[in-house]
Amino acid sequence: IQSTIADYATAAQLAAEAGFDGVEVHSANGYLLDTFLQSSTNTRTDAYGGSPENRVRLLKEVMDAIVANGAFPANRIAVRLSPNGAFGDMGSDDNDTMFPYVA
């Protein structure tokens, strides 16, 4: 997990070096971070599964790493969410509470 977080931070740094104005962290439509947010796919029993606080942990750690490496300030980092997306069997019974918590 730590190397994946570092990969997101590196990608943001490379985007900044390429002249991008900001980045959007894709956490929707069955992409990796979305699978951690959704209870239908996140069946982990460690610090990244179970409660909403745990399921959002990876996304928060990715965001913190991007800000910490100085690639972009927080106001230049967006997050794409799709609480009702059904692609790739996404969707969870608790989306009505999980995604307001994430936002």
Tab-separated table of N, CA and C in Angstrom:
chain	number	residue	atom	x	y	z
A	1	ILE	N	0.839	-1.199	0.000
A	1	ILE	CA	0.000	0.000	0.000
A	1	ILE	C	0.876	1.251	0.000
A	2	GLN	N	1.947	1.222	0.765
A	2	GLN	CA	2.808	2.402	0.823
A	2	GLN	C	3.433	2.716	-0.535
A	3	SER	N	3.796	1.706	-1.295
A	3	SER	CA	4.377	1.972	-2.615
A	3	SER	C	3.331	2.528	-3.576
A	4	THR	N	2.089	2.122	-3.429
A	4	THR	CA	1.020	2.664	-4.259
A	4	THR	C	0.778	4.137	-3.931
A	5	ILE	N	0.801	4.473	-2.661
A	5	ILE	CA	0.668	5.871	-2.253
A	5	ILE	C	1.803	6.695	-2.862
A	6	ALA	N	3.006	6.167	-2.785
A	6	ALA	CA	4.161	6.857	-3.373
A	6	ALA	C	4.003	7.008	-4.884
A	7	ASP	N	3.428	6.017	-5.539
A	7	ASP	CA	3.195	6.110	-6.990
A	7	ASP	C	2.261	7.269	-7.327
A	8	TYR	N	1.208	7.447	-6.553
A	8	TYR	CA	0.298	8.575	-6.788
A	8	TYR	C	1.028	9.905	-6.612
A	9	ALA	N	1.850	10.007	-5.577
A	9	ALA	CA	2.597	11.241	-5.337
A	9	ALA	C	3.594	11.498	-6.468
A	10	THR	N	4.252	10.455	-6.934
A	10	THR	CA	5.192	10.593	-8.050
A	10	THR	C	4.470	11.021	-9.319
A	11	ALA	N	3.321	10.432	-9.577
A	11	ALA	CA	2.544	10.807	-10.761
A	11	ALA	C	2.146	12.281	-10.704
A	12	ALA	N	1.764	12.761	-9.543
A	12	ALA	CA	1.410	14.173	-9.396
A	12	ALA	C	2.634	15.055	-9.631
A	13	GLN	N	3.774	14.632	-9.116
A	13	GLN	CA	5.008	15.392	-9.326
A	13	GLN	C	5.356	15.465	-10.809
A	14	LEU	N	5.222	14.357	-11.499
A	14	LEU	CA	5.496	14.336	-12.937
A	14	LEU	C	4.508	15.211	-13.703
A	15	ALA	N	3.262	15.229	-13.272
A	15	ALA	CA	2.267	16.104	-13.902
A	15	ALA	C	2.648	17.572	-13.711
A	16	ALA	N	3.103	17.908	-12.518
A	16	ALA	CA	3.524	19.287	-12.253
A	16	ALA	C	4.727	19.645	-13.129
A	17	GLU	N	5.690	18.742	-13.220
A	17	GLU	CA	6.872	18.984	-14.045
A	17	GLU	C	6.523	19.119	-15.523
A	18	ALA	N	5.447	18.460	-15.949
A	18	ALA	CA	5.002	18.538	-17.339
A	18	ALA	C	4.178	19.794	-17.608
A	19	GLY	N	3.914	20.575	-16.565
A	19	GLY	CA	3.192	21.828	-16.751
A	19	GLY	C	1.706	21.786	-16.457
A	20	PHE	N	1.224	20.706	-15.884
A	20	PHE	CA	-0.189	20.635	-15.522
A	20	PHE	C	-0.496	21.667	-14.439
A	21	ASP	N	-1.741	22.149	-14.422
A	21	ASP	CA	-2.177	23.111	-13.408
A	21	ASP	C	-2.640	22.434	-12.128
A	22	GLY	N	-2.919	21.151	-12.199
A	22	GLY	CA	-3.418	20.394	-11.060
A	22	GLY	C	-3.654	18.962	-11.486
A	23	VAL	N	-4.159	18.170	-10.555
A	23	VAL	CA	-4.459	16.767	-10.851
A	23	VAL	C	-5.814	16.399	-10.252
A	24	GLU	N	-6.400	15.371	-10.831
A	24	GLU	CA	-7.627	14.796	-10.294
A	24	GLU	C	-7.327	13.352	-9.914
A	25	VAL	N	-7.553	13.015	-8.673
A	25	VAL	CA	-7.338	11.655	-8.190
A	25	VAL	C	-8.621	10.880	-8.455
A	26	HIS	N	-8.518	9.877	-9.316
A	26	HIS	CA	-9.698	9.134	-9.761
A	26	HIS	C	-10.068	8.084	-8.718
A	27	SER	N	-11.155	8.333	-8.025
A	27	SER	CA	-11.651	7.432	-6.986
A	27	SER	C	-13.084	7.031	-7.300
A	28	ALA	N	-13.334	6.685	-8.555
A	28	ALA	CA	-14.697	6.384	-8.999
A	28	ALA	C	-14.683	5.211	-9.980
A	29	ASN	N	-15.879	4.737	-10.302
A	29	ASN	CA	-16.104	3.806	-11.402
A	29	ASN	C	-15.275	2.527	-11.343
A	30	GLY	N	-15.005	2.046	-10.148
A	30	GLY	CA	-14.312	0.779	-10.003
A	30	GLY	C	-12.800	0.862	-10.059
A	31	TYR	N	-12.247	2.069	-10.157
A	31	TYR	CA	-10.797	2.206	-10.117
A	31	TYR	C	-10.308	1.849	-8.704
A	32	LEU	N	-9.007	1.684	-8.572
A	32	LEU	CA	-8.421	1.164	-7.335
A	32	LEU	C	-8.957	1.842	-6.077
A	33	LEU	N	-8.889	3.155	-6.007
A	33	LEU	CA	-9.306	3.835	-4.773
A	33	LEU	C	-10.796	3.650	-4.509
A	34	ASP	N	-11.598	3.550	-5.572
A	34	ASP	CA	-13.029	3.306	-5.392
A	34	ASP	C	-13.269	1.942	-4.762
A	35	THR	N	-12.451	0.956	-5.095
A	35	THR	CA	-12.658	-0.374	-4.520
A	35	THR	C	-12.406	-0.383	-3.017
A	36	PHE	N	-11.604	0.559	-2.538
A	36	PHE	CA	-11.414	0.686	-1.092
A	36	PHE	C	-12.606	1.390	-0.450
A	37	LEU	N	-13.217	2.329	-1.152
A	37	LEU	CA	-14.343	3.082	-0.591
A	37	LEU	C	-15.619	2.260	-0.506
A	38	GLN	N	-15.821	1.363	-1.441
A	38	GLN	CA	-17.075	0.622	-1.546
A	38	GLN	C	-17.075	-0.615	-0.637
A	39	SER	N	-18.100	-0.739	0.167
A	39	SER	CA	-18.193	-1.930	1.027
A	39	SER	C	-18.461	-3.194	0.215
A	40	SER	N	-18.980	-3.047	-0.996
A	40	SER	CA	-19.237	-4.228	-1.831
A	40	SER	C	-17.945	-4.880	-2.303
A	41	THR	N	-16.857	-4.112	-2.380
A	41	THR	CA	-15.578	-4.664	-2.828
A	41	THR	C	-14.523	-4.676	-1.734
A	42	ASN	N	-14.640	-3.813	-0.768
A	42	ASN	CA	-13.647	-3.759	0.303
A	42	ASN	C	-14.069	-4.692	1.428
A	43	THR	N	-13.479	-5.852	1.435
A	43	THR	CA	-13.770	-6.843	2.483
A	43	THR	C	-12.568	-7.022	3.399
A	44	ARG	N	-11.692	-6.040	3.382
A	44	ARG	CA	-10.478	-6.108	4.201
A	44	ARG	C	-10.832	-6.075	5.682
A	45	THR	N	-9.961	-6.643	6.489
A	45	THR	CA	-10.158	-6.646	7.938
A	45	THR	C	-9.025	-5.908	8.647
A	46	ASP	N	-8.233	-5.161	7.880
A	46	ASP	CA	-7.116	-4.419	8.456
A	46	ASP	C	-7.485	-2.933	8.584
A	47	ALA	N	-6.504	-2.085	8.653
A	47	ALA	CA	-6.724	-0.644	8.841
A	47	ALA	C	-7.369	0.022	7.631
A	48	TYR	N	-7.532	-0.697	6.527
A	48	TYR	CA	-8.112	-0.132	5.309
A	48	TYR	C	-9.493	-0.703	4.992
A	49	GLY	N	-10.089	-1.418	5.920
A	49	GLY	CA	-11.402	-2.003	5.670
A	49	GLY	C	-12.336	-1.835	6.847
A	50	GLY	N	-13.601	-2.106	6.600
A	50	GLY	CA	-14.593	-2.061	7.669
A	50	GLY	C	-15.297	-0.727	7.767
A	51	SER	N	-14.895	0.092	8.712
A	51	SER	CA	-15.571	1.362	9.000
A	51	SER	C	-15.323	2.384	7.886
A	52	PRO	N	-16.189	3.391	7.788
A	52	PRO	CA	-15.937	4.465	6.820
A	52	PRO	C	-14.565	5.115	7.022
A	53	GLU	N	-14.175	5.303	8.257
A	53	GLU	CA	-12.865	5.913	8.542
A	53	GLU	C	-11.733	5.076	7.946
A	54	ASN	N	-11.848	3.781	8.044
A	54	ASN	CA	-10.820	2.897	7.500
A	54	ASN	C	-10.878	2.834	5.982
A	55	ARG	N	-12.071	2.786	5.421
A	55	ARG	CA	-12.209	2.652	3.969
A	55	ARG	C	-11.737	3.907	3.235
A	56	VAL	N	-11.796	5.068	3.865
A	56	VAL	CA	-11.326	6.296	3.224
A	56	VAL	C	-9.833	6.535	3.490
A	57	ARG	N	-9.233	5.748	4.345
A	57	ARG	CA	-7.837	5.950	4.749
A	57	ARG	C	-6.869	6.027	3.560
A	58	LEU	N	-6.977	5.114	2.601
A	58	LEU	CA	-6.055	5.118	1.472
A	58	LEU	C	-6.194	6.407	0.664
A	59	LEU	N	-7.402	6.822	0.382
A	59	LEU	CA	-7.614	8.073	-0.354
A	59	LEU	C	-7.001	9.248	0.393
A	60	LYS	N	-7.214	9.313	1.701
A	60	LYS	CA	-6.632	10.401	2.491
A	60	LYS	C	-5.111	10.354	2.465
A	61	GLU	N	-4.539	9.170	2.554
A	61	GLU	CA	-3.087	9.043	2.531
A	61	GLU	C	-2.520	9.441	1.165
A	62	VAL	N	-3.223	9.132	0.096
A	62	VAL	CA	-2.805	9.555	-1.236
A	62	VAL	C	-2.832	11.076	-1.334
A	63	MET	N	-3.917	11.674	-0.890
A	63	MET	CA	-4.034	13.137	-0.942
A	63	MET	C	-2.941	13.798	-0.098
A	64	ASP	N	-2.727	13.298	1.092
A	64	ASP	CA	-1.684	13.854	1.963
A	64	ASP	C	-0.308	13.742	1.323
A	65	ALA	N	-0.031	12.630	0.654
A	65	ALA	CA	1.276	12.430	0.019
A	65	ALA	C	1.489	13.397	-1.137
A	66	ILE	N	0.443	13.658	-1.895
A	66	ILE	CA	0.564	14.608	-3.011
A	66	ILE	C	0.848	16.002	-2.483
A	67	VAL	N	0.133	16.411	-1.454
A	67	VAL	CA	0.363	17.731	-0.868
A	67	VAL	C	1.757	17.794	-0.234
A	68	ALA	N	2.141	16.736	0.469
A	68	ALA	CA	3.424	16.730	1.183
A	68	ALA	C	4.618	16.807	0.237
A	69	ASN	N	4.504	16.223	-0.958
A	69	ASN	CA	5.654	16.266	-1.861
A	69	ASN	C	5.754	17.597	-2.596
A	70	GLY	N	4.777	18.475	-2.398
A	70	GLY	CA	4.842	19.811	-2.975
A	70	GLY	C	4.482	19.897	-4.437
A	71	ALA	N	3.983	18.819	-5.006
A	71	ALA	CA	3.625	18.837	-6.425
A	71	ALA	C	2.568	19.904	-6.703
A	72	PHE	N	1.528	19.914	-5.886
A	72	PHE	CA	0.444	20.878	-6.034
A	72	PHE	C	-0.081	21.246	-4.652
A	73	PRO	N	-0.565	22.463	-4.501
A	73	PRO	CA	-1.256	22.787	-3.254
A	73	PRO	C	-2.614	22.089	-3.236
A	74	ALA	N	-3.191	21.974	-2.071
A	74	ALA	CA	-4.456	21.243	-1.916
A	74	ALA	C	-5.555	21.785	-2.830
A	75	ASN	N	-5.542	23.094	-3.104
A	75	ASN	CA	-6.610	23.654	-3.940
A	75	ASN	C	-6.417	23.361	-5.428
A	76	ARG	N	-5.379	22.595	-5.774
A	76	ARG	CA	-5.143	22.175	-7.158
A	76	ARG	C	-5.242	20.662	-7.313
A	77	ILE	N	-5.830	20.013	-6.304
A	77	ILE	CA	-6.009	18.566	-6.329
A	77	ILE	C	-7.498	18.278	-6.183
A	78	ALA	N	-8.054	17.599	-7.165
A	78	ALA	CA	-9.471	17.232	-7.137
A	78	ALA	C	-9.595	15.728	-6.917
A	79	VAL	N	-10.764	15.322	-6.474
A	79	VAL	CA	-11.063	13.897	-6.301
A	79	VAL	C	-12.333	13.589	-7.074
A	80	ARG	N	-12.272	12.584	-7.900
A	80	ARG	CA	-13.466	12.135	-8.627
A	80	ARG	C	-14.102	11.007	-7.828
A	81	LEU	N	-15.369	11.173	-7.509
A	81	LEU	CA	-16.145	10.154	-6.792
A	81	LEU	C	-17.353	9.770	-7.636
A	82	SER	N	-17.847	8.584	-7.439
A	82	SER	CA	-19.043	8.121	-8.128
A	82	SER	C	-19.828	7.222	-7.181
A	83	PRO	N	-20.542	7.834	-6.246
A	83	PRO	CA	-21.192	7.035	-5.205
A	83	PRO	C	-22.260	6.071	-5.704
A	84	ASN	N	-22.849	6.353	-6.843
A	84	ASN	CA	-23.904	5.474	-7.332
A	84	ASN	C	-23.511	4.747	-8.601
A	85	GLY	N	-22.229	4.778	-8.928
A	85	GLY	CA	-21.765	4.062	-10.102
A	85	GLY	C	-21.900	2.565	-9.910
A	86	ALA	N	-22.281	1.874	-10.969
A	86	ALA	CA	-22.481	0.428	-10.892
A	86	ALA	C	-21.487	-0.327	-11.760
A	87	PHE	N	-20.603	0.393	-12.445
A	87	PHE	CA	-19.622	-0.249	-13.317
A	87	PHE	C	-18.722	-1.180	-12.502
A	88	GLY	N	-18.452	-2.341	-13.022
A	88	GLY	CA	-17.571	-3.286	-12.340
A	88	GLY	C	-18.109	-3.753	-11.009
A	89	ASP	N	-19.438	-3.886	-10.914
A	89	ASP	CA	-20.103	-4.338	-9.685
A	89	ASP	C	-19.912	-3.393	-8.507
A	90	MET	N	-19.652	-2.127	-8.794
A	90	MET	CA	-19.534	-1.139	-7.715
A	90	MET	C	-20.920	-0.855	-7.157
A	91	GLY	N	-20.938	-0.229	-6.025
A	91	GLY	CA	-22.182	0.107	-5.355
A	91	GLY	C	-22.256	-0.602	-4.020
A	92	SER	N	-22.712	0.131	-3.036
A	92	SER	CA	-22.791	-0.426	-1.691
A	92	SER	C	-24.068	0.040	-1.021
A	93	ASP	N	-24.529	-0.747	-0.085
A	93	ASP	CA	-25.742	-0.394	0.643
A	93	ASP	C	-25.581	0.869	1.473
A	94	ASP	N	-24.356	1.198	1.860
A	94	ASP	CA	-24.149	2.353	2.740
A	94	ASP	C	-23.639	3.602	2.006
A	95	ASN	N	-23.838	3.671	0.696
A	95	ASN	CA	-23.363	4.838	-0.051
A	95	ASN	C	-23.973	6.143	0.448
A	96	ASP	N	-25.190	6.086	0.961
A	96	ASP	CA	-25.847	7.305	1.438
A	96	ASP	C	-25.164	7.891	2.669
A	97	THR	N	-24.396	7.104	3.397
A	97	THR	CA	-23.630	7.628	4.531
A	97	THR	C	-22.140	7.680	4.242
A	98	MET	N	-21.645	6.745	3.435
A	98	MET	CA	-20.210	6.689	3.164
A	98	MET	C	-19.719	7.889	2.361
A	99	PHE	N	-20.400	8.215	1.285
A	99	PHE	CA	-19.875	9.253	0.407
A	99	PHE	C	-20.035	10.661	0.943
A	100	PRO	N	-21.075	10.981	1.705
A	100	PRO	CA	-21.039	12.277	2.399
A	100	PRO	C	-19.873	12.346	3.386
A	101	TYR	N	-19.544	11.225	4.002
A	101	TYR	CA	-18.387	11.189	4.916
A	101	TYR	C	-17.106	11.453	4.128
A	102	VAL	N	-16.959	10.833	2.970
A	102	VAL	CA	-15.766	11.034	2.154
A	102	VAL	C	-15.643	12.484	1.721
A	103	ALA	N	-16.761	13.046	1.274
A	103	ALA	CA	-16.746	14.443	0.797
A	103	ALA	C	-16.439	15.391	1.938
